[in-house]
Short mmCIF file of C-alpha atoms in Angstrom, two decimals:
data_model
loop_
_atom_site.label_atom_id
_atom_site.label_comp_id
_atom_site.label_asym_id
_atom_site.label_seq_id
_atom_site.Cartn_x
_atom_site.Cartn_y
_atom_site.Cartn_z
CA MET A 205 -97.94 81.69 34.89
CA MET A 206 -95.08 80.85 37.25
CA LYS A 207 -94.93 77.31 35.86
CA ARG A 208 -94.62 78.62 32.29
CA LYS A 209 -91.70 80.88 33.31
CA ARG A 210 -89.92 77.96 34.97
CA THR A 211 -90.42 75.85 31.86
CA ARG A 212 -89.02 78.59 29.65
CA THR A 213 -86.08 79.11 31.98
CA LEU A 214 -85.35 75.38 31.97
CA PHE A 215 -85.55 75.37 28.18
CA ASN A 216 -83.12 78.30 27.92
CA ILE A 217 -80.67 76.60 30.27
CA THR A 218 -80.89 73.33 28.31
CA PHE A 219 -80.49 75.16 25.01
CA GLY A 220 -77.51 77.08 26.35
CA ILE A 221 -75.85 73.89 27.53
CA ALA A 222 -76.43 72.34 24.07
CA ILE A 223 -74.86 75.35 22.35
CA LEU A 224 -71.89 75.25 24.71
CA PHE A 225 -71.45 71.51 24.09
CA PHE A 226 -71.60 72.09 20.33
CA ILE A 227 -68.97 74.84 20.53
CA CYS A 228 -66.67 72.67 22.65
CA THR A 229 -67.11 69.73 20.27
CA MET A 230 -66.32 71.84 17.20
CA THR A 231 -63.29 73.38 18.92
CA LEU A 232 -61.96 69.92 19.77
CA LEU A 233 -62.60 68.73 16.22
CA PHE A 234 -60.74 71.67 14.66
CA HIS A 235 -57.87 71.14 17.09
CA THR A 236 -57.68 67.45 16.16
CA ILE A 237 -57.66 68.27 12.43
CA GLU A 238 -54.92 70.86 12.97
CA GLN A 239 -52.78 68.34 14.85
CA PHE A 240 -53.26 65.77 12.06
CA LEU A 241 -52.22 68.26 9.37
CA ASN A 242 -49.18 69.32 11.37
CA SER A 243 -48.24 65.68 11.88
CA THR A 244 -48.52 65.02 8.13
CA ASN A 245 -46.31 67.99 7.30
CA THR A 246 -43.74 66.89 9.88
CA THR A 247 -43.70 63.41 8.36
CA LYS A 248 -43.12 64.87 4.89
CA GLU A 249 -40.30 67.04 6.18
CA ALA A 250 -38.72 64.06 7.95
CA THR A 251 -38.94 62.02 4.76
CA THR A 252 -37.22 64.77 2.79
CA VAL A 253 -34.41 64.97 5.34
CA THR A 254 -33.97 61.20 5.20
CA GLU A 255 -33.63 61.28 1.41
CA VAL A 256 -30.93 63.95 1.59
CA ASP A 257 -29.12 62.15 4.42
CA ALA A 258 -28.87 59.00 2.29
CA PHE A 259 -25.72 60.60 0.82
CA ALA A 260 -24.34 61.92 4.12
CA ASP A 261 -21.75 59.14 4.57
CA VAL A 262 -20.21 59.68 1.13
CA LYS A 263 -20.27 63.47 1.34
CA LYS A 264 -17.87 63.37 4.29
CA TYR A 265 -15.25 62.01 1.88
CA ILE A 266 -15.55 64.91 -0.58
CA PRO A 267 -12.42 66.74 0.72
CA LEU A 268 -10.33 63.56 0.37
CA LEU A 269 -11.68 62.88 -3.11
CA GLU A 270 -11.02 66.45 -4.24
CA ASP A 271 -7.47 66.39 -2.90
CA GLU A 272 -6.71 63.12 -4.66
CA LEU A 273 -8.32 64.19 -7.92
CA LYS A 274 -6.39 67.48 -7.93
CA LYS A 275 -3.17 65.47 -8.21
CA TYR A 276 -4.30 64.52 -11.72
CA GLN A 277 -6.18 67.75 -12.56
CA LEU A 278 -9.43 65.77 -12.43
CA GLU A 279 -11.25 67.71 -9.69
CA ASP A 280 -14.10 68.43 -12.15
CA TYR A 281 -15.05 64.77 -11.71
CA THR A 282 -15.58 65.01 -7.95
CA VAL A 283 -19.34 64.54 -8.29
CA VAL A 284 -18.75 61.41 -10.39
CA LEU A 285 -16.45 59.85 -7.80
CA VAL A 286 -18.90 60.68 -5.01
CA SER A 287 -21.65 59.01 -7.05
CA LEU A 288 -19.47 55.97 -7.70
CA MET A 289 -18.75 55.65 -3.99
CA GLN A 290 -22.45 55.92 -3.20
CA GLN A 291 -23.15 53.01 -5.51
CA GLU A 292 -20.18 50.96 -4.33
CA SER A 293 -20.59 51.18 -0.57
CA ARG A 294 -22.80 54.13 0.51
CA GLY A 295 -19.58 55.25 2.21
CA LYS A 296 -19.97 52.67 4.98
CA SER A 297 -16.99 50.32 4.62
CA GLY A 298 -13.24 50.46 5.09
CA ASP A 299 -12.99 50.26 1.31
CA PRO A 300 -15.64 52.84 0.32
CA MET A 301 -14.52 52.92 -3.33
CA GLN A 302 -14.42 49.10 -3.45
CA SER A 303 -11.09 49.51 -5.20
CA SER A 304 -9.25 46.46 -3.82
CA GLU A 305 -9.89 44.35 -6.92
CA SER A 306 -8.70 47.11 -9.25
CA ALA A 307 -5.36 46.87 -7.42
CA GLY A 308 -5.24 43.12 -8.03
CA LEU A 309 -6.31 42.26 -4.49
CA ALA A 310 -9.17 40.22 -3.07
CA PRO A 311 -12.42 42.14 -2.40
CA ASN A 312 -12.28 44.39 0.70
CA THR A 313 -8.57 43.79 1.25
CA ILE A 314 -8.13 47.54 1.62
CA THR A 315 -9.44 48.65 5.00
CA ASP A 316 -8.26 52.27 5.10
CA PRO A 317 -10.69 54.71 3.40
CA LYS A 318 -7.78 56.97 2.39
CA GLU A 319 -6.07 54.10 0.59
CA SER A 320 -9.37 53.07 -0.96
CA ILE A 321 -9.91 56.57 -2.34
CA LYS A 322 -6.32 56.78 -3.56
CA GLN A 323 -6.66 53.50 -5.47
CA GLY A 324 -10.20 54.31 -6.64
CA VAL A 325 -9.06 57.59 -8.18
CA LYS A 326 -6.16 55.81 -9.89
CA HIS A 327 -8.57 53.24 -11.32
CA PHE A 328 -10.95 55.95 -12.51
CA ARG A 329 -8.10 57.91 -14.10
CA ARG A 330 -6.94 54.79 -15.92
CA VAL A 331 -10.36 53.98 -17.41
CA LEU A 332 -10.92 57.66 -18.22
CA GLN A 333 -7.67 57.88 -20.16
CA TYR A 334 -8.29 54.61 -21.97
CA GLY A 335 -11.84 55.64 -22.77
CA LYS A 336 -10.58 58.86 -24.30
CA LYS A 337 -8.06 56.94 -26.35
CA LYS A 338 -10.73 54.54 -27.60
CA ASP A 339 -13.26 57.36 -28.19
CA VAL A 340 -16.12 55.83 -26.22
CA ASP A 341 -18.90 57.77 -24.48
CA PHE A 342 -18.75 58.71 -20.81
CA PRO A 343 -21.38 56.16 -19.67
CA THR A 344 -18.93 53.51 -20.88
CA ILE A 345 -16.30 54.99 -18.57
CA ILE A 346 -18.68 54.74 -15.62
CA GLN A 347 -19.59 51.15 -16.48
CA SER A 348 -15.94 50.20 -16.84
CA TYR A 349 -15.27 51.25 -13.24
CA ASN A 350 -17.50 48.29 -12.39
CA MET A 351 -16.68 45.88 -15.23
CA GLY A 352 -13.06 46.70 -15.83
CA ILE A 353 -11.09 48.24 -18.67
CA GLY A 354 -11.98 45.32 -20.95
CA TYR A 355 -15.48 46.78 -21.22
CA ILE A 356 -14.07 49.88 -22.92
CA HIS A 357 -12.28 47.72 -25.45
CA TYR A 358 -15.52 45.80 -26.09
CA ILE A 359 -17.64 48.94 -26.54
CA ALA A 360 -15.03 50.51 -28.82
CA LYS A 361 -15.51 47.53 -31.13
CA ASN A 362 -19.30 47.78 -30.92
CA GLY A 363 -20.17 51.36 -31.78
CA GLY A 364 -18.53 53.28 -28.93
CA THR A 365 -21.78 53.87 -27.02
CA HIS A 366 -22.77 52.15 -23.81
CA SER A 367 -26.12 50.41 -23.36
CA GLU A 368 -27.40 47.90 -20.83
CA GLU A 369 -27.83 45.36 -23.61
CA LEU A 370 -24.15 45.61 -24.54
CA ALA A 371 -23.24 45.42 -20.86
CA LYS A 372 -25.26 42.19 -20.61
CA LYS A 373 -23.47 40.74 -23.63
CA PHE A 374 -20.06 41.63 -22.22
CA SER A 375 -21.06 40.18 -18.85
CA MET A 376 -22.12 36.90 -20.45
CA ILE A 377 -18.78 36.64 -22.28
CA GLN A 378 -17.02 36.82 -18.91
CA VAL A 379 -19.49 34.42 -17.28
CA LYS A 380 -18.79 31.79 -19.93
CA LYS A 381 -15.08 32.10 -19.21
CA ASN A 382 -15.63 31.27 -15.53
CA PRO A 383 -19.21 30.10 -14.85
CA LYS A 384 -18.38 28.71 -11.42
CA LEU A 385 -17.15 32.09 -10.21
CA TYR A 386 -19.72 34.31 -11.88
CA ASN A 387 -22.99 32.61 -10.94
CA CYS A 388 -24.55 35.23 -8.61
CA GLY A 389 -23.84 32.92 -5.71
CA GLY A 390 -26.22 30.38 -7.22
CA ASP A 391 -29.14 32.74 -6.64
CA LYS A 392 -31.32 32.61 -9.75
CA ASP A 393 -33.62 35.24 -8.22
CA ASN A 394 -30.80 37.79 -8.33
CA PHE A 395 -31.82 40.54 -10.77
CA ARG A 396 -28.48 40.15 -12.57
CA TYR A 397 -28.85 36.43 -13.23
CA PRO A 398 -27.51 35.00 -15.55
CA TYR A 399 -25.44 38.13 -16.29
CA CYS A 400 -23.47 37.68 -13.08
CA TYR A 401 -20.23 39.42 -14.06
CA GLY A 402 -20.53 42.97 -12.76
CA ASP A 403 -23.79 44.90 -12.71
CA PHE A 404 -25.18 45.73 -16.15
CA THR A 405 -27.32 48.50 -14.56
CA TYR A 406 -24.32 50.17 -12.93
CA THR A 407 -24.16 53.23 -15.19
CA THR A 408 -27.91 53.83 -14.83
CA LYS A 409 -27.61 53.80 -11.04
CA VAL A 410 -24.51 56.00 -10.89
CA THR A 411 -26.04 58.50 -13.32
CA LYS A 412 -29.07 58.77 -11.05
CA ASN A 413 -26.74 59.41 -8.11
CA ILE A 414 -25.04 62.16 -10.12
CA GLU A 415 -28.37 63.83 -10.77
CA VAL A 416 -29.43 63.66 -7.11
CA ILE A 417 -26.12 64.89 -5.71
CA SER A 418 -25.80 67.63 -8.33
CA SER A 419 -29.19 69.01 -7.30
CA ASP A 420 -27.94 69.33 -3.73
CA SER A 421 -24.76 71.12 -2.65
CA ILE A 422 -22.14 69.91 -5.11
CA PRO A 423 -21.79 71.82 -8.43
CA ALA A 424 -23.31 69.86 -11.28
CA MET A 425 -21.23 68.49 -14.11
CA ASN A 426 -21.77 69.63 -17.65
CA THR A 427 -24.48 67.42 -19.19
CA GLU A 428 -22.15 66.43 -22.01
CA GLN A 429 -19.70 65.02 -19.51
CA ILE A 430 -22.34 62.61 -18.29
CA THR A 431 -23.94 61.58 -21.57
CA GLY A 432 -21.47 62.40 -24.32
CA LYS A 433 -17.80 62.17 -25.19
CA ALA A 434 -16.62 65.19 -23.23
CA PHE A 435 -13.39 64.55 -21.29
#
């Protein structure tokens, strides 16, 4: 009888230890899962912050851009100039608007961001006014910041509406004039090759920047100003 009680007691102890081990294991498992989920959420949040911060360097120039644009009553185009700067330099160079060439200088001659913005706004104002005169759409204006005022003249003669195909054709015209200069550095793997004058995808990229920035803290432009002939 005593032996049976000892056996039962031993069984109860063993069973209790098994239950305790099971509970500890499940607690550890749930804790591990919780940590994994928290880590995943943190990663997503970090990714979101990184995407927003991609525009941080250009946003610091917003006050300068607004001040310069106000001189010409063009402050409504602040988001456009910020988007142009994002495409040109991500706000990381001494010539963030990459406006040296529009002033007749060699690339990156301007090393003062204030001077770069001053010249960049002048260049934008010039193509904007000429685009209005020639009655082209606003995407043509954006593309002409990259390809020069001659692009406006070309589009005006070809329907007045920008497209990447027309940008390619205009680029090739310029390439044929100076093939040694406009050869993408001899890199045939360059996505622009053989259309090595300017970037025929420039308007597409800048428009995407406008959409991203407008969804953040800067007031969005009227849709017609981006896609139509609103000036």
